[in-house]
Short mmCIF file of C-alpha atoms in Angstrom, two decimals:
data_model
loop_
_atom_site.label_atom_id
_atom_site.label_comp_id
_atom_site.label_asym_id
_atom_site.label_seq_id
_atom_site.Cartn_x
_atom_site.Cartn_y
_atom_site.Cartn_z
CA MET K 1 -96.90 9.32 15.01
CA LEU K 2 -93.72 8.61 16.97
CA ASP K 3 -93.08 4.98 17.99
CA LEU K 4 -90.94 5.06 21.15
CA GLU K 5 -89.37 2.57 23.54
CA VAL K 6 -89.84 3.17 27.28
CA VAL K 7 -86.89 2.28 29.53
CA PRO K 8 -87.84 2.89 33.20
CA GLU K 9 -85.45 5.11 35.16
CA ARG K 10 -83.48 5.79 32.00
CA SER K 11 -84.93 6.98 28.69
CA LEU K 12 -87.55 7.38 25.97
CA GLY K 13 -86.50 7.00 22.35
CA ASN K 14 -86.15 4.91 19.21
CA GLU K 15 -83.39 3.60 16.94
CA GLN K 16 -82.48 7.09 15.68
CA TRP K 17 -82.46 9.10 18.92
CA GLU K 18 -83.02 8.85 22.66
CA PHE K 19 -83.93 11.30 25.43
CA THR K 20 -81.91 10.06 28.41
CA LEU K 21 -82.29 11.17 32.03
CA GLY K 22 -79.29 13.34 32.95
CA MET K 23 -78.90 14.53 29.36
CA PRO K 24 -77.83 18.21 29.05
CA LEU K 25 -80.41 20.60 27.65
CA ALA K 26 -78.25 21.44 24.64
CA GLN K 27 -78.14 17.79 23.52
CA ALA K 28 -81.93 17.43 23.71
CA VAL K 29 -82.32 20.62 21.65
CA ALA K 30 -79.79 19.29 19.12
CA ILE K 31 -81.89 16.10 18.70
CA LEU K 32 -85.03 18.15 18.11
CA GLN K 33 -83.27 20.39 15.61
CA LYS K 34 -81.88 17.40 13.70
CA HIS K 35 -85.31 15.77 13.46
CA CYS K 36 -87.32 18.97 12.97
CA ARG K 37 -89.26 17.47 10.05
CA ILE K 38 -90.60 14.73 12.32
CA VAL K 39 -90.84 16.50 15.68
CA LYS K 40 -92.58 19.85 15.15
CA ASN K 41 -94.12 22.64 17.22
CA VAL K 42 -91.73 22.51 20.19
CA GLN K 43 -92.24 25.08 22.95
CA VAL K 44 -89.63 26.27 25.49
CA LEU K 45 -91.32 27.04 28.82
CA TYR K 46 -89.57 28.86 31.66
CA SER K 47 -90.16 31.51 34.30
CA GLU K 48 -89.01 34.86 32.93
CA GLN K 49 -88.73 36.63 36.29
CA SER K 50 -87.64 33.64 38.42
CA PRO K 51 -85.86 31.19 36.10
CA LEU K 52 -84.64 29.06 39.02
CA SER K 53 -88.02 28.63 40.70
CA HIS K 54 -89.47 26.31 38.03
CA ASP K 55 -88.15 23.54 35.83
CA LEU K 56 -87.12 24.41 32.29
CA ILE K 57 -89.48 22.53 29.96
CA LEU K 58 -89.33 21.48 26.32
CA ASN K 59 -92.93 20.80 25.31
CA LEU K 60 -93.37 18.62 22.21
CA THR K 61 -96.95 19.73 21.61
CA GLN K 62 -97.51 17.61 18.49
CA ASP K 63 -96.42 14.42 20.31
CA GLY K 64 -97.81 15.02 23.82
CA ILE K 65 -94.39 14.85 25.51
CA LYS K 66 -92.73 17.17 28.02
CA LEU K 67 -89.02 17.10 28.88
CA LEU K 68 -88.44 18.66 32.32
CA PHE K 69 -84.92 19.95 32.99
CA ASP K 70 -83.60 20.88 36.42
CA ALA K 71 -83.48 24.68 36.64
CA PHE K 72 -80.05 24.67 38.31
CA ASN K 73 -77.91 22.07 36.50
CA GLN K 74 -80.04 22.05 33.29
CA ARG K 75 -79.99 18.25 32.98
CA LEU K 76 -83.05 16.16 32.08
CA LYS K 77 -84.94 15.26 35.27
CA VAL K 78 -88.35 13.93 34.20
CA ILE K 79 -89.86 12.70 30.92
CA GLU K 80 -93.64 13.15 30.90
CA VAL K 81 -96.04 11.77 28.30
CA TYR K 82 -99.23 13.77 28.90
CA ASP K 83 -101.25 12.73 25.84
CA LEU K 84 -100.94 9.05 25.03
CA THR K 85 -103.20 9.37 21.98
CA LYS K 86 -100.43 11.18 20.08
CA VAL K 87 -97.64 8.62 20.45
CA LYS K 88 -97.02 4.85 20.31
CA LEU K 89 -95.24 3.35 23.32
CA LYS K 90 -93.62 -0.03 23.84
CA TYR K 91 -91.72 -1.81 26.61
CA CYS K 92 -89.15 -4.52 25.84
CA GLY K 93 -90.20 -4.30 22.20
CA VAL K 94 -93.91 -4.98 22.88
CA HIS K 95 -96.47 -2.19 22.47
CA PHE K 96 -98.67 -1.27 25.41
CA ASN K 97 -100.04 1.91 23.84
CA SER K 98 -100.94 2.41 20.18
CA GLN K 99 -103.92 3.07 17.94
CA ALA K 100 -104.90 -0.60 18.27
CA ILE K 101 -103.94 -1.11 21.95
CA ALA K 102 -105.44 1.05 24.70
CA PRO K 103 -103.24 1.63 27.79
CA THR K 104 -105.73 0.16 30.26
CA ILE K 105 -104.91 -0.98 33.79
CA GLU K 106 -105.05 -4.59 32.52
CA GLN K 107 -102.60 -3.79 29.71
CA ILE K 108 -100.17 -2.06 32.09
CA ASP K 109 -100.35 -5.03 34.46
CA GLN K 110 -99.67 -7.45 31.60
CA SER K 111 -96.74 -5.41 30.22
CA PHE K 112 -94.99 -4.34 33.42
CA GLY K 113 -96.08 -6.93 35.99
CA ALA K 114 -97.09 -6.51 39.61
CA THR K 115 -96.16 -3.56 41.79
CA HIS K 116 -97.05 -1.96 45.12
CA PRO K 117 -100.58 -0.64 45.75
CA GLY K 118 -101.20 2.65 44.03
CA VAL K 119 -101.92 6.03 45.58
CA TYR K 120 -105.07 8.07 45.06
CA ASN K 121 -104.74 11.86 44.92
CA SER K 122 -108.15 13.33 45.71
CA ALA K 123 -107.13 16.87 44.72
CA GLU K 124 -106.09 15.81 41.21
CA GLN K 125 -108.70 13.01 41.08
CA LEU K 126 -105.92 10.79 39.72
CA PHE K 127 -104.78 7.35 40.74
CA HIS K 128 -100.99 6.86 40.57
CA LEU K 129 -99.48 3.43 39.97
CA ASN K 130 -95.73 3.48 40.64
CA PHE K 131 -92.86 1.30 39.50
CA ARG K 132 -89.21 2.11 40.10
CA GLY K 133 -88.40 5.00 37.77
CA LEU K 134 -91.83 4.86 36.13
CA SER K 135 -95.33 6.07 37.10
CA PHE K 136 -98.74 5.89 35.47
CA SER K 137 -101.66 8.19 36.32
CA PHE K 138 -105.22 6.98 35.80
CA GLN K 139 -108.17 9.36 35.52
CA LEU K 140 -111.29 8.51 37.54
CA ASP K 141 -114.55 9.04 35.69
CA SER K 142 -116.65 10.60 38.46
CA TRP K 143 -116.57 11.83 42.03
CA THR K 144 -118.91 8.98 43.05
CA GLU K 145 -116.06 6.53 42.47
CA ALA K 146 -113.53 8.49 44.52
CA PRO K 147 -114.29 7.06 48.02
CA LYS K 148 -113.45 3.54 46.81
CA TYR K 149 -109.85 4.56 46.22
CA GLU K 150 -109.02 6.34 49.44
CA PRO K 151 -105.86 4.84 51.06
CA ASN K 152 -107.78 3.62 54.14
CA PHE K 153 -110.34 1.71 52.11
CA ALA K 154 -110.03 -2.11 51.95
CA HIS K 155 -107.07 -2.11 54.36
CA GLY K 156 -104.90 -0.06 52.04
CA LEU K 157 -105.40 -2.36 49.03
CA ALA K 158 -107.20 0.31 47.11
CA SER K 159 -105.23 -0.50 43.96
CA LEU K 160 -107.24 -3.71 43.69
CA GLN K 161 -110.37 -1.59 43.23
CA ILE K 162 -109.33 0.24 40.07
CA PRO K 163 -112.25 -0.08 37.62
CA HIS K 164 -111.68 -2.43 34.70
CA GLY K 165 -110.82 -0.57 31.54
CA ALA K 166 -109.40 2.52 33.31
CA THR K 167 -106.85 4.08 30.93
CA VAL K 168 -103.60 5.89 31.54
CA LYS K 169 -103.80 9.67 31.37
CA ARG K 170 -100.10 10.44 32.00
CA MET K 171 -96.83 8.56 32.19
CA TYR K 172 -93.60 9.70 33.90
CA ILE K 173 -90.03 8.43 33.58
CA TYR K 174 -87.65 9.55 36.34
CA SER K 175 -84.76 8.43 38.53
CA GLY K 176 -85.41 6.67 41.85
CA ASN K 177 -88.53 5.51 43.66
CA SER K 178 -90.42 8.79 44.05
CA LEU K 179 -91.50 11.25 41.37
CA GLN K 180 -91.88 14.00 43.98
CA ASP K 181 -88.34 13.55 45.34
CA THR K 182 -86.54 12.78 42.10
CA LYS K 183 -83.46 14.70 41.01
CA ALA K 184 -81.66 14.90 37.70
CA PRO K 185 -79.01 12.14 37.69
CA MET K 186 -75.41 12.64 36.69
CA MET K 187 -74.78 12.83 32.98
CA PRO K 188 -74.69 9.28 31.56
CA LEU K 189 -71.58 8.16 29.72
CA SER K 190 -73.54 7.89 26.47
CA CYS K 191 -74.05 11.69 26.51
CA PHE K 192 -70.38 12.72 26.63
CA LEU K 193 -69.84 12.08 22.90
CA GLY K 194 -66.11 12.78 23.20
CA ASN K 195 -66.61 16.14 24.94
CA VAL K 196 -65.20 17.42 28.22
CA TYR K 197 -67.58 19.04 30.73
CA ALA K 198 -66.90 21.23 33.75
CA GLU K 199 -68.26 20.00 37.07
CA SER K 200 -67.12 23.24 38.73
CA VAL K 201 -64.95 26.26 37.98
CA ASP K 202 -63.14 28.13 40.76
CA VAL K 203 -61.85 31.65 40.17
CA LEU K 204 -58.33 31.89 41.59
CA GLN K 205 -57.40 35.17 43.29
CA ASP K 206 -54.18 36.99 44.03
CA GLY K 207 -53.72 40.11 46.12
CA THR K 208 -55.33 42.41 43.54
CA GLY K 209 -58.11 40.35 41.97
CA PRO K 210 -58.72 37.40 39.65
CA ALA K 211 -55.60 35.48 38.63
CA GLY K 212 -57.01 32.52 36.70
CA LEU K 213 -59.36 29.54 36.71
CA ARG K 214 -59.20 26.09 38.29
CA LEU K 215 -61.53 23.72 36.42
CA ARG K 216 -62.74 20.36 37.68
CA LEU K 217 -63.40 18.47 34.45
CA LEU K 218 -65.39 15.35 33.58
CA THR K 219 -64.96 13.08 30.59
CA ALA K 220 -65.80 9.52 29.58
CA GLY K 221 -62.41 7.91 29.27
CA CYS K 222 -62.22 4.51 27.59
CA GLY K 223 -59.34 2.41 26.42
CA PRO K 224 -59.16 0.21 23.33
CA GLY K 225 -62.52 -1.34 24.11
CA LEU K 226 -66.23 -0.74 23.70
CA LEU K 227 -68.33 1.95 25.37
CA ALA K 228 -69.34 -0.64 27.96
CA ASP K 229 -65.78 -0.44 29.31
CA ALA K 230 -65.89 3.36 29.59
CA LYS K 231 -65.59 5.03 32.96
CA MET K 232 -66.04 8.56 34.21
CA ARG K 233 -62.73 10.40 34.51
CA VAL K 234 -62.37 13.41 36.81
CA PHE K 235 -59.33 15.68 36.67
CA GLU K 236 -58.35 19.28 37.41
CA ARG K 237 -56.70 21.84 35.18
CA SER K 238 -55.70 25.45 35.85
CA VAL K 239 -55.24 28.33 33.42
CA TYR K 240 -53.99 31.81 34.30
CA PHE K 241 -53.83 35.31 32.89
CA GLY K 242 -50.69 35.56 30.78
CA ASP K 243 -50.74 31.89 29.75
CA SER K 244 -49.87 31.35 26.12
CA CYS K 245 -52.18 29.88 23.53
CA GLN K 246 -50.16 26.64 23.69
CA ASP K 247 -50.47 26.52 27.49
CA VAL K 248 -54.27 26.67 27.27
CA LEU K 249 -54.41 24.05 24.51
CA SER K 250 -52.32 21.66 26.59
CA MET K 251 -54.55 22.21 29.65
CA LEU K 252 -58.05 22.24 28.09
CA GLY K 253 -57.62 20.79 24.62
CA SER K 254 -58.88 22.29 21.38
CA PRO K 255 -61.79 24.76 21.64
CA HIS K 256 -65.10 24.13 19.93
CA LYS K 257 -64.66 27.36 18.00
CA VAL K 258 -62.17 30.18 17.51
CA PHE K 259 -63.74 33.61 17.11
CA TYR K 260 -61.77 36.63 15.90
CA LYS K 261 -62.98 40.04 17.01
CA SER K 262 -63.57 41.96 13.79
CA GLU K 263 -64.00 45.29 15.60
CA ASP K 264 -64.03 46.66 19.12
CA LYS K 265 -67.25 48.62 19.51
CA MET K 266 -66.27 49.70 23.01
CA LYS K 267 -63.04 51.38 21.90
CA ILE K 268 -64.80 54.75 21.93
CA HIS K 269 -64.98 54.54 25.75
CA SER K 270 -61.25 53.86 26.10
CA PRO K 271 -59.06 56.59 27.67
CA SER K 272 -56.22 55.71 25.29
CA PRO K 273 -55.27 58.58 22.92
CA HIS K 274 -54.71 56.01 20.16
CA LYS K 275 -58.16 54.46 20.46
CA GLN K 276 -59.15 55.48 16.93
CA VAL K 277 -56.08 53.93 15.30
CA PRO K 278 -57.16 50.71 13.57
CA SER K 279 -55.42 47.57 14.75
CA LYS K 280 -53.38 45.54 12.28
CA CYS K 281 -54.49 42.25 13.89
CA ASN K 282 -57.45 41.11 15.93
CA ASP K 283 -57.77 39.59 19.38
CA TYR K 284 -59.39 36.16 19.33
CA PHE K 285 -61.53 33.98 21.59
CA PHE K 286 -61.29 30.29 22.35
CA ASN K 287 -64.95 29.22 22.82
CA TYR K 288 -65.36 26.18 25.09
CA PHE K 289 -69.13 25.66 24.86
CA THR K 290 -69.38 22.56 27.06
CA LEU K 291 -67.35 24.31 29.79
CA GLY K 292 -69.37 27.54 29.60
CA VAL K 293 -66.12 29.49 29.26
CA ASP K 294 -64.58 31.87 26.71
CA ILE K 295 -60.90 32.80 26.80
CA LEU K 296 -59.67 35.94 25.02
CA PHE K 297 -56.09 36.13 23.72
CA ASP K 298 -54.14 39.24 22.87
CA ALA K 299 -53.50 39.43 19.12
CA ASN K 300 -49.88 40.52 19.55
CA THR K 301 -48.65 38.48 22.50
CA HIS K 302 -51.05 35.50 22.12
CA LYS K 303 -51.50 35.43 25.86
CA VAL K 304 -54.68 35.25 27.96
CA LYS K 305 -56.19 38.64 28.77
CA LYS K 306 -59.83 37.83 29.66
CA PHE K 307 -62.05 34.99 30.85
CA VAL K 308 -65.82 35.01 30.28
CA LEU K 309 -68.05 32.72 32.40
CA HIS K 310 -71.60 32.02 31.17
CA THR K 311 -74.65 31.11 33.28
CA ASN K 312 -76.88 30.15 30.30
CA TYR K 313 -80.13 31.55 31.65
CA PRO K 314 -83.21 31.25 29.43
CA GLY K 315 -84.24 34.66 28.18
CA HIS K 316 -80.67 35.68 27.35
CA TYR K 317 -79.48 36.25 23.78
CA ASN K 318 -76.81 33.51 24.04
CA PHE K 319 -79.09 30.93 25.68
CA ASN K 320 -78.30 27.31 24.74
CA ILE K 321 -75.02 28.21 23.04
CA TYR K 322 -73.06 27.46 26.22
CA HIS K 323 -73.54 24.93 28.99
CA ARG K 324 -74.00 26.52 32.39
CA CYS K 325 -70.67 27.29 34.06
CA GLU K 326 -70.87 26.37 37.76
CA PHE K 327 -68.36 29.01 38.81
CA LYS K 328 -67.34 30.14 42.27
CA ILE K 329 -65.76 33.52 42.95
CA PRO K 330 -64.28 34.48 46.34
CA LEU K 331 -65.52 38.04 46.81
CA ALA K 332 -63.46 40.55 48.75
CA ILE K 333 -65.90 42.39 51.03
CA LYS K 334 -64.80 45.82 52.17
CA LYS K 335 -65.50 46.52 55.85
CA GLY K 336 -64.09 49.86 56.85
CA GLU K 337 -60.34 49.78 56.21
CA HIS K 338 -60.20 45.98 56.19
CA VAL K 339 -60.88 43.59 53.34
CA HIS K 340 -62.57 40.32 54.24
CA VAL K 341 -62.78 37.28 51.96
CA PRO K 342 -65.78 35.14 52.98
CA THR K 343 -65.65 31.35 53.12
CA ASP K 344 -68.80 31.00 50.98
CA PRO K 345 -67.85 32.08 47.44
CA CYS K 346 -70.15 33.57 44.89
CA SER K 347 -71.66 31.01 42.53
CA PRO K 348 -74.70 30.71 40.27
CA LEU K 349 -76.41 28.70 42.97
CA SER K 350 -75.85 30.85 46.05
CA LEU K 351 -75.57 34.50 44.94
CA LEU K 352 -77.90 34.42 42.00
CA GLN K 353 -78.96 38.01 41.67
CA TRP K 354 -77.18 41.30 41.21
CA ASP K 355 -78.77 42.73 44.36
CA ASN K 356 -77.07 40.03 46.46
CA ILE K 357 -73.66 40.87 45.03
CA GLN K 358 -74.13 44.60 45.59
CA GLU K 359 -74.99 43.96 49.23
CA LEU K 360 -71.57 42.36 49.65
CA LEU K 361 -69.42 44.53 47.41
CA GLY K 362 -71.21 47.87 47.45
CA HIS K 363 -72.61 49.75 44.50
CA PRO K 364 -70.40 50.38 41.44
CA VAL K 365 -68.96 53.86 41.10
CA GLU K 366 -69.66 54.10 37.37
CA LYS K 367 -73.01 53.86 35.66
CA PRO K 368 -73.65 50.61 33.79
CA VAL K 369 -72.99 50.18 30.11
CA VAL K 370 -76.10 49.11 28.20
CA LEU K 371 -75.30 46.14 25.96
CA HIS K 372 -77.42 45.51 22.85
CA ARG K 373 -76.92 42.22 21.04
CA SER K 374 -78.28 41.29 17.61
CA SER K 375 -77.20 38.98 14.80
CA SER K 376 -77.18 41.81 12.26
CA PRO K 377 -77.88 45.58 12.17
CA ASN K 378 -81.37 44.95 10.79
CA ASN K 379 -82.39 42.42 13.47
CA THR K 380 -83.71 43.12 16.94
CA ASN K 381 -83.03 41.17 20.10
CA PRO K 382 -86.37 39.86 21.44
CA PHE K 383 -84.91 39.48 24.95
CA GLY K 384 -83.93 43.13 25.35
CA SER K 385 -80.72 44.74 26.54
CA THR K 386 -78.46 43.79 29.42
CA PHE K 387 -76.49 46.02 31.81
CA CYS K 388 -72.79 45.67 32.59
CA PHE K 389 -71.33 46.71 35.97
CA GLY K 390 -67.66 46.73 36.94
CA LEU K 391 -66.37 45.62 40.37
CA GLN K 392 -62.99 44.26 41.49
CA ARG K 393 -61.63 43.65 37.95
CA MET K 394 -64.85 41.86 37.00
CA ILE K 395 -67.69 42.85 34.69
CA PHE K 396 -71.10 41.50 35.72
CA GLU K 397 -73.59 41.32 32.85
CA VAL K 398 -77.05 41.66 34.45
CA MET K 399 -80.29 40.68 32.78
CA GLN K 400 -83.51 42.65 33.18
CA ASN K 401 -84.76 40.11 35.73
CA ASN K 402 -81.73 40.92 37.95
CA HIS K 403 -79.93 37.62 37.28
CA ILE K 404 -76.30 37.39 36.18
CA ALA K 405 -75.91 36.39 32.52
CA SER K 406 -72.10 36.32 32.46
CA VAL K 407 -69.02 37.44 34.37
CA THR K 408 -65.94 38.74 32.57
CA LEU K 409 -62.63 38.53 34.45
CA TYR K 410 -59.71 40.82 33.63
CA GLY K 411 -56.04 40.28 34.27
CA PRO K 412 -53.85 42.78 36.12
CA PRO K 413 -53.77 46.08 34.23
CA ARG K 414 -50.58 46.91 32.38
CA PRO K 415 -48.58 49.89 33.69
CA GLY K 416 -50.14 53.17 32.65
CA THR K 417 -53.59 51.71 31.89
CA HIS K 418 -56.88 51.92 33.73
CA LEU K 419 -59.66 49.31 33.66
CA ARG K 420 -63.06 50.73 32.87
CA THR K 421 -66.53 49.22 32.98
CA SER K 422 -66.92 49.88 29.28
CA GLU K 423 -64.02 47.59 28.26
CA LEU K 424 -66.26 44.66 27.33
CA PRO K 425 -65.65 41.60 25.19
#
């Protein structure tokens, strides 16, 4: 049984690990993977058809804990303990819930002190006692007790009428004063772990299409002191098509991984007469997982030729490899003979589905390329195939639920070449 410390409006954890509000999804998953012998039977719950309509949930079924992540920014928003019989809980080092100590209303009052009168929810038949960043829900035994706890009873002091011995059914840790209005806080400094994260990524345009990326980056910068002296640093960097490998390293730092393309499976679709001639060297990717960005370099010139932006939707083959890239793309809308660039750019939060983009840009001329991903020839992808459409020097990878999984940006075509939808990473 886990023995965890409760920190209101902040975290739930122990000496080895801690789930902190504002923590990215990938870090929470990494904790669970590292301690898989202790924390078992973890479920990932999400809406397959509407992944942005419900929170993304990690359900620790063996321990009665749910971690609720905001569907948009994928940071930890609420920590819920829904079965207190499966876990030990303490506050300021003193247990208020264990096999020997029942979490009664008297125990909660002794451990956490006084607070405002609670609120009775007749629909749920639960009584909610709220502290800042922390709420407890008590189950009423019968409907006959319910009228005693209506808000208008005893001049609003209904919390004084909670039956002695009433025990906590659920506990919530969140940011702010209201569980209903809470939002995922900014990532705490303790979660940066030396990494750089992208607050936003803007696609820069020239007269013909994408020209590069402008990234607004976040990091925890600290001098020759302790973490307590650390502060959030915000800075901007830009990278362009044609930049050298050294240019990108100086702008963004070292990638998390370098991946060399062993073969180009889309070469068969290329119009080049030399498409079947094997290459003597391979193009390579810089994978920036915490930015949600891949950068492809030409093997011969070592210059940028593609950018790949990842949305990290659950239900995609690459889910949880990348952090969500909050990208914005100014889309050129064709109206008659004129081209109009709207003030509201495309982003994962505004134009979420492929249908929305087609309404602005029109339907692609070519049929989509069906993309099958698997770890080996003998394995199948449980999430199914995706479809790739080409528009305005961009390839939109569309999932079966109509959401965008990734966007690949191409540089200006070299003289004598033609960009096709099938030229995929």
